[in-house]
PDB file of C-alpha atoms in Angstrom:
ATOM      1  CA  UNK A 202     -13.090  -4.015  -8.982  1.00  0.00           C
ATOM      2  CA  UNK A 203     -11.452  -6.332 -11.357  1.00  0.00           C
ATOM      3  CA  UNK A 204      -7.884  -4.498 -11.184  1.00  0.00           C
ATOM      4  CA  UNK A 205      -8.132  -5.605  -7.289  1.00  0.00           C
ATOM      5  CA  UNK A 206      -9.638  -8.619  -8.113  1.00  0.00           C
ATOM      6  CA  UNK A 207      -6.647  -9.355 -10.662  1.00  0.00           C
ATOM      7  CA  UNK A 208      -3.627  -7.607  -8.147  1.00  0.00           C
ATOM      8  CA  UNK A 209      -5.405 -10.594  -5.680  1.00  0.00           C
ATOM      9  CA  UNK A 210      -5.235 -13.113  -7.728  1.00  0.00           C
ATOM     10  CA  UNK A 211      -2.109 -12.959  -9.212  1.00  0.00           C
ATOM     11  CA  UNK A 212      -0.460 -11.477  -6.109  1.00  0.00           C
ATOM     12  CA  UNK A 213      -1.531 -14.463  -4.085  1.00  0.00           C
ATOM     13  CA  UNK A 214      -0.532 -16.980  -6.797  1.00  0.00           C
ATOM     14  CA  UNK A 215       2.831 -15.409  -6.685  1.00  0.00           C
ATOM     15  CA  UNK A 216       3.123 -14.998  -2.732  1.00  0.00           C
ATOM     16  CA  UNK A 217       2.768 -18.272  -1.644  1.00  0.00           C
ATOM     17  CA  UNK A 218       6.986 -18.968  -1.250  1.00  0.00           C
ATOM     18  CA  UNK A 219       7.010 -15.704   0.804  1.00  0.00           C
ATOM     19  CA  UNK A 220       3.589 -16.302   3.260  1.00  0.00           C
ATOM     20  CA  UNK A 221       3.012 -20.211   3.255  1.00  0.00           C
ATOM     21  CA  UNK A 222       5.866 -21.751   1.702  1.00  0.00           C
ATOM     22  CA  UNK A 223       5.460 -25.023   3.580  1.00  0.00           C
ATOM     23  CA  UNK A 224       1.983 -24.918   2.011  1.00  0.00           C
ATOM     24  CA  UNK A 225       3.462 -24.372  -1.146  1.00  0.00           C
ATOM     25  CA  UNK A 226       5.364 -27.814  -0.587  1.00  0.00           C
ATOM     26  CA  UNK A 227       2.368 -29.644   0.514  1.00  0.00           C
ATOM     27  CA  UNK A 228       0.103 -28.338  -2.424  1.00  0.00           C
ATOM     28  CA  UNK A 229       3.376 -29.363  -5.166  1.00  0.00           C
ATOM     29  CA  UNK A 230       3.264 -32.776  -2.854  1.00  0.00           C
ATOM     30  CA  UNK A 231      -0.264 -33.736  -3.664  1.00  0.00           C
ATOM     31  CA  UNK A 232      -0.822 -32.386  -7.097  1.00  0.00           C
ATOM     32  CA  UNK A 233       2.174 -33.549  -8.511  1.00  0.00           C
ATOM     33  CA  UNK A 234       4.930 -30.722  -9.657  1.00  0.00           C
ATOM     34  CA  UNK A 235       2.999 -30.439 -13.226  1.00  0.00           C
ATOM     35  CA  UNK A 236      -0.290 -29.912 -12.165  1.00  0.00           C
ATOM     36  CA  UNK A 237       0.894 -27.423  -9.782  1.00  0.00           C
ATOM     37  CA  UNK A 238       2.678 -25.016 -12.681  1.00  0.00           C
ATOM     38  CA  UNK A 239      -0.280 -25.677 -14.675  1.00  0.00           C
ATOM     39  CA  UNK A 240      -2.714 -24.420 -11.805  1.00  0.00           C
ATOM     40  CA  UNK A 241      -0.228 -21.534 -11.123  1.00  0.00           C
ATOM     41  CA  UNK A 242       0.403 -20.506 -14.608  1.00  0.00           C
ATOM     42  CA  UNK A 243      -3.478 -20.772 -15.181  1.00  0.00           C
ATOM     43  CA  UNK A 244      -4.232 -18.449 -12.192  1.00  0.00           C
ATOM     44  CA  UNK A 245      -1.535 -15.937 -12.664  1.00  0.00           C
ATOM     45  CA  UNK A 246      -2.886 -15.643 -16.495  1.00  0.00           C
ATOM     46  CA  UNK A 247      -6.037 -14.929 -15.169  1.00  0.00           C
ATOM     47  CA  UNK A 248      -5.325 -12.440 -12.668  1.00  0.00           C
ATOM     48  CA  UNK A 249      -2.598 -10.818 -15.321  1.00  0.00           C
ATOM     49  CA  UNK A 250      -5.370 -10.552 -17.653  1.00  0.00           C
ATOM     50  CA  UNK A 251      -7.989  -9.217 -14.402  1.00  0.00           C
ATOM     51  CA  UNK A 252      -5.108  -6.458 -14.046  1.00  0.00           C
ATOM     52  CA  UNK A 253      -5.014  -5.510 -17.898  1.00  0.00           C
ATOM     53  CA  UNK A 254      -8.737  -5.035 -18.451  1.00  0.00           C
ATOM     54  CA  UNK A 255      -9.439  -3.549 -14.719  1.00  0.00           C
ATOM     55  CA  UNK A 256      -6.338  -0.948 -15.075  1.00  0.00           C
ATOM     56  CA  UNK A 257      -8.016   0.100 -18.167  1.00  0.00           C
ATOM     57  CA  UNK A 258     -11.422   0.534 -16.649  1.00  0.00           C
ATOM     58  CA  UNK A 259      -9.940   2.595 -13.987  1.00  0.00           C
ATOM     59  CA  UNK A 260      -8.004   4.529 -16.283  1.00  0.00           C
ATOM     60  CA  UNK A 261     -11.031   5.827 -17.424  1.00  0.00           C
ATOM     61  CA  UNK A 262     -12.649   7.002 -14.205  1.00  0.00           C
ATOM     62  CA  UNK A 263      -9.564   7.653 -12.852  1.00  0.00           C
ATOM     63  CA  UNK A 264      -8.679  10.389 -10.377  1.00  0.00           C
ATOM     64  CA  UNK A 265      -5.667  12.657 -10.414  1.00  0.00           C
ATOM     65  CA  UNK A 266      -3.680  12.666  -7.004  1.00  0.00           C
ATOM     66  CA  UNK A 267      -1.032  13.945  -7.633  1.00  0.00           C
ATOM     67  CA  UNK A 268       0.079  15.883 -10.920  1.00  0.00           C
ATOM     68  CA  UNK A 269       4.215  14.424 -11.413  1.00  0.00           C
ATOM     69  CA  UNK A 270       6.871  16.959 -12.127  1.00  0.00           C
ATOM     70  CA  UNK A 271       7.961  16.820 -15.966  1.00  0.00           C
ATOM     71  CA  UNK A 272      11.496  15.975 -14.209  1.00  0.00           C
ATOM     72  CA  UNK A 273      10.412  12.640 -13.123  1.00  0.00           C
ATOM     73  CA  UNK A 274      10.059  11.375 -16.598  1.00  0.00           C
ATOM     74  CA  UNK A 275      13.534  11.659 -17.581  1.00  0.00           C
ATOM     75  CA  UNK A 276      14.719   9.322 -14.326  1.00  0.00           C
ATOM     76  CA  UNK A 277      11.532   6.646 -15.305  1.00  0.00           C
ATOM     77  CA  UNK A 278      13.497   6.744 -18.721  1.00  0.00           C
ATOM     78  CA  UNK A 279      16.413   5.691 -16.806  1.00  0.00           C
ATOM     79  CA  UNK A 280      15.109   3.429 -14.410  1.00  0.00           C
ATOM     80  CA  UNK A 281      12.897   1.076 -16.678  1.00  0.00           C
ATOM     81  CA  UNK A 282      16.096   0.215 -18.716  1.00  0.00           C
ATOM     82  CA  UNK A 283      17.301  -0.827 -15.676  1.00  0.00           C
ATOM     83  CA  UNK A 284      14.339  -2.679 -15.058  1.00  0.00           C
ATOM     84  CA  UNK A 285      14.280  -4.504 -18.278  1.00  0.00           C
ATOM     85  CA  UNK A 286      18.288  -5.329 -18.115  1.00  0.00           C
ATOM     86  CA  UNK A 287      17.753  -6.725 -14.736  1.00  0.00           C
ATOM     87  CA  UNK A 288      14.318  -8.722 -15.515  1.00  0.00           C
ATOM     88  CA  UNK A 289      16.761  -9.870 -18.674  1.00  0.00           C
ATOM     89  CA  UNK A 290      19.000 -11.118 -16.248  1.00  0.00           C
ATOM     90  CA  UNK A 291      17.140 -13.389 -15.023  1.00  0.00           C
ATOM     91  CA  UNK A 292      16.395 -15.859 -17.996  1.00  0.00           C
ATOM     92  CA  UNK A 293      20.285 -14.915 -18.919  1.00  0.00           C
ATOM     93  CA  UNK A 294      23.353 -17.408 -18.358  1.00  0.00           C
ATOM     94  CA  UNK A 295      24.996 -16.803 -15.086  1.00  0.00           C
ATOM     95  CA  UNK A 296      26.567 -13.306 -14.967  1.00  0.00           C
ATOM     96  CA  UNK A 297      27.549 -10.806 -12.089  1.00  0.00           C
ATOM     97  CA  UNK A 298      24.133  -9.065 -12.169  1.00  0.00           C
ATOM     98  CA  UNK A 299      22.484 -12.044 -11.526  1.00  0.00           C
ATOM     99  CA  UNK A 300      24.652 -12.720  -8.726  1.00  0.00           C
ATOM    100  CA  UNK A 301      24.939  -9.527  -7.181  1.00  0.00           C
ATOM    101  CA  UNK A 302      21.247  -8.812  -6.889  1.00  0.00           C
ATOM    102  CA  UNK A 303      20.386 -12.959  -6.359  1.00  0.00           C
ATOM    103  CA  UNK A 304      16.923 -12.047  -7.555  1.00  0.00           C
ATOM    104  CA  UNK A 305      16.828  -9.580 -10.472  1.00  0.00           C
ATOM    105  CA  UNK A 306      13.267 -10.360 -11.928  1.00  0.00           C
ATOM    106  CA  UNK A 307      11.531  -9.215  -8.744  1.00  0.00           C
ATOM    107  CA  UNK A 308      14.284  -6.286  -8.079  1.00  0.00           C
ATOM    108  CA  UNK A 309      13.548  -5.473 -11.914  1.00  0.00           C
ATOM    109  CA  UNK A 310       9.272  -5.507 -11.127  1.00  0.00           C
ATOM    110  CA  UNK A 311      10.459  -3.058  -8.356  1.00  0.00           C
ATOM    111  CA  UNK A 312      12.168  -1.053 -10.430  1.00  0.00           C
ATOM    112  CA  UNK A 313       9.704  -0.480 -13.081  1.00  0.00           C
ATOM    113  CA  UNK A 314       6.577  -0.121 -10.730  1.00  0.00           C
ATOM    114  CA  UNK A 315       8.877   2.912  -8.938  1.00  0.00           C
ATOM    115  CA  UNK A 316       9.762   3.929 -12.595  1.00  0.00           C
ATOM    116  CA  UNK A 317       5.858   3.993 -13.367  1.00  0.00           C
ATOM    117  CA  UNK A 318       4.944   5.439  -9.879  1.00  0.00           C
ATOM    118  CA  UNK A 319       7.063   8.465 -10.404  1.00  0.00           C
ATOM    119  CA  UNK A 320       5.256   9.534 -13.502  1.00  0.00           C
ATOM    120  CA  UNK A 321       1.734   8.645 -13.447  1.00  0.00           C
ATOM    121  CA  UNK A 322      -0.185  10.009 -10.675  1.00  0.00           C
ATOM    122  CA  UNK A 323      -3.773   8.907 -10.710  1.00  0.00           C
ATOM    123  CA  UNK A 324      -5.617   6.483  -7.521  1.00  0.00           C
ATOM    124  CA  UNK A 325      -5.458   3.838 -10.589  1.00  0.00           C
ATOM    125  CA  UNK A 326      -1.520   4.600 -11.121  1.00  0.00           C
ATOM    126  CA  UNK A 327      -1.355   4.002  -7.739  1.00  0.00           C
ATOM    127  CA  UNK A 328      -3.337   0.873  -6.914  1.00  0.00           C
ATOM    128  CA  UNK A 329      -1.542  -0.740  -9.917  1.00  0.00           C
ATOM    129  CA  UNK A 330       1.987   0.768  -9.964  1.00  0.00           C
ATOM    130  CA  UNK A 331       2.316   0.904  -5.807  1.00  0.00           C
ATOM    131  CA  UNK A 332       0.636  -2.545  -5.632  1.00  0.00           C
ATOM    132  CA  UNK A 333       3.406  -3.929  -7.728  1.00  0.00           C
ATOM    133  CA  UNK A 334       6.367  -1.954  -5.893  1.00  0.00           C
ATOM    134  CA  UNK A 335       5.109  -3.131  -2.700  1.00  0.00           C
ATOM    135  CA  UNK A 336       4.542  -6.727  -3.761  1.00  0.00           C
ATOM    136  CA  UNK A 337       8.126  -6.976  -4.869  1.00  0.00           C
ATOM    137  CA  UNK A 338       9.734  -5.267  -2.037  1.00  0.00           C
ATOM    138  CA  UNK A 339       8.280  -7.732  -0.081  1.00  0.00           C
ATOM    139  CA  UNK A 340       9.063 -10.346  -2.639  1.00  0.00           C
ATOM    140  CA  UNK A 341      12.516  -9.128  -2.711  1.00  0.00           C
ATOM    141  CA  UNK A 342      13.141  -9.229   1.309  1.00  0.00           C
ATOM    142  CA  UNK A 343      11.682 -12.604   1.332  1.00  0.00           C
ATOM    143  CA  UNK A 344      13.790 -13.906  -1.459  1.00  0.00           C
ATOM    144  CA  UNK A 345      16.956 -12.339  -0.014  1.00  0.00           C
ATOM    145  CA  UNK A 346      15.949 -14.394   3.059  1.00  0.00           C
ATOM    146  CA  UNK A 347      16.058 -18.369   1.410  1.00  0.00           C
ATOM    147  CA  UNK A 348      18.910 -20.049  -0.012  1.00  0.00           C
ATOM    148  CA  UNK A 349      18.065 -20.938  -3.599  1.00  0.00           C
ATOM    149  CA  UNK A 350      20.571 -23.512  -5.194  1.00  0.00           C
ATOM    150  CA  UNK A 351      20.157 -21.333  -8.659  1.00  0.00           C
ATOM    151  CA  UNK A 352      21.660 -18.389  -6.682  1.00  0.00           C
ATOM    152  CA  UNK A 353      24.730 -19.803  -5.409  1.00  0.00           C
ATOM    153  CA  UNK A 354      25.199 -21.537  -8.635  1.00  0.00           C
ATOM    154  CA  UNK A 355      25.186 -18.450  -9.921  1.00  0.00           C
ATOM    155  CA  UNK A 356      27.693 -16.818  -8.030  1.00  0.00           C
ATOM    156  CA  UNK A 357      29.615 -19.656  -8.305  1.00  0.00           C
ATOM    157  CA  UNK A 358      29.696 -19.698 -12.339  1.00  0.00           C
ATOM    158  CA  UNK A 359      28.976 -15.808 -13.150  1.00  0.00           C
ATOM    159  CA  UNK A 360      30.365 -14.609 -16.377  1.00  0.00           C
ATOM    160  CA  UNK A 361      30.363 -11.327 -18.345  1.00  0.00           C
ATOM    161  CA  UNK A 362      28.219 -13.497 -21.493  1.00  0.00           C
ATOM    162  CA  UNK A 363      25.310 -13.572 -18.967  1.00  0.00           C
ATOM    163  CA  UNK A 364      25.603  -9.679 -18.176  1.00  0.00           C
ATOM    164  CA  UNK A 365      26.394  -8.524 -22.214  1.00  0.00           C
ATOM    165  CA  UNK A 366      22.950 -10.722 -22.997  1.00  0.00           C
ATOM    166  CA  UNK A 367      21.128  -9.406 -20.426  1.00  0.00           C
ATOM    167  CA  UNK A 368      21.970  -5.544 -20.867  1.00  0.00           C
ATOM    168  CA  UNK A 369      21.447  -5.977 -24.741  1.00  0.00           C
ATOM    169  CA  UNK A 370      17.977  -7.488 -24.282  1.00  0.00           C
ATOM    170  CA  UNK A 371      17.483  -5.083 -21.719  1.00  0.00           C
ATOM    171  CA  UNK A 372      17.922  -2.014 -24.279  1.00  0.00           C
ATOM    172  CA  UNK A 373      16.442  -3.385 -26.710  1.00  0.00           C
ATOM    173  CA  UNK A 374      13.469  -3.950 -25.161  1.00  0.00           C
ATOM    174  CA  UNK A 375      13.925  -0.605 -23.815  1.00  0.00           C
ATOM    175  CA  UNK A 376      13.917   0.993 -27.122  1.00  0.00           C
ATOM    176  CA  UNK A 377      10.927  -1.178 -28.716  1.00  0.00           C
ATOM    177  CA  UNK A 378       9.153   0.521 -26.012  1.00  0.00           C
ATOM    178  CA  UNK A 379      10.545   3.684 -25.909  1.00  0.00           C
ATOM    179  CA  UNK A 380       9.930   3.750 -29.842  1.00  0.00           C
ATOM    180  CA  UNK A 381       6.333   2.757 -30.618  1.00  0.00           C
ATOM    181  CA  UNK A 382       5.506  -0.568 -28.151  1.00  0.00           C
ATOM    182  CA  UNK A 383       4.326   0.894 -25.487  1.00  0.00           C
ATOM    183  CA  UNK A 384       1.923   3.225 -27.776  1.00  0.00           C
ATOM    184  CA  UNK A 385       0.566  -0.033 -29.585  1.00  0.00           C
ATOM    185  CA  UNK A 386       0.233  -2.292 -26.028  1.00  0.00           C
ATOM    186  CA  UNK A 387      -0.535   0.448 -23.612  1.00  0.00           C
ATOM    187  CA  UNK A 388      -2.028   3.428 -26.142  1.00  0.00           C
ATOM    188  CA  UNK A 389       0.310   5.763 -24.325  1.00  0.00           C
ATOM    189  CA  UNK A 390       3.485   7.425 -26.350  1.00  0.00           C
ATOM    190  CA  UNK A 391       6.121   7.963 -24.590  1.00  0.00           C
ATOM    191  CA  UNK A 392       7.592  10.556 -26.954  1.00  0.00           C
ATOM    192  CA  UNK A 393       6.100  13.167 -28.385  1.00  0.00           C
TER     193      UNK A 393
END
């Protein structure tokens, strides 16, 4: 119940510019910009932290739907670097990546709930893992959708900086996780 809960929460916090975004506007109208980020970042910490303790209460009645062939792990150890360089890519100066994919951080959530998907195959994996795919798939539609200023000012001043940060974080991160970080947040190793 509190994984759903949290998915809810943080899910709705983080859907409003895709279902209501004239709502959105109204609510940043009468709260005032800062009260609105504080309100949103408040709520999304909640439901984040909803997610983290639920997913590990359901990871421990958890039921097996589906056991993953041992295959699939060696493309999630592809994909999630992708992830990570493209979430990087985000917060990174201008670059092609950024401009090419006009939203990378939700493409990158995409990415590494597919990555997850493929190799965990419990009715928790799922809940948590498809939850997230199909949150940012419709993110991602939605976002392709608008016309952000950040995204054409992107394209307009892209530069191969933006993309070297972005794929250097991106690997890094990759190989914190790969190498011991995932263990100590998650308690699952990923080698060995």
């Amino acid at each position: 119940m509190p994984l759903l809960l949290g998915l809810i929460v943080f899910f709705g916090v983080h859907s409003l510019q895709i279902f209501a975004e004239d709502g959105r506007g109204r609510l940043i109208a009468r709260l005032g910009e800062s009260q609105f980020k504080l309100t949103y970042s408040a709520l999304s910490l909640i439901g984040l932290l909803l997610i983290i303790f639920g997913y590990g209460q359901a990871r421990a009645d958890a039921s097996v739907l589906w056991s993953p062939p041992s295959g699939l792990r060696h493309l999630a150890f592809l994909l999630v670097p992708v992830a990570f360089i493209l979430i990087a890519s985000a917060y990174s100066p201008a670059g092609h990546i950024k401009a090419m994919v006009r939203h990378p951080m939700v493409l990158g959530v995409a990415v590494w709930a597919l990555a997850h998907l493929l190799v965990n195959g419990t009715d928790a994996d799922l809940v948590l893992f498809g939850g997230f795919l199909a949150w940012a798939l419709v993110d991602y539609a939605s976002a392709l959708r608008r016309t952000e200023t950040d995204v054409v000012q992107a394209a307009a001043v892209k530069s191969l900086r933006g993309d070297m940060i972005a794929v250097v974080i991106g690997l890094v991160l990759s190989a914190a996780f790969l190498f011991g970080l995932h263990d100590w947040l998650i308690g699952v190793p990923l080698l060995g």
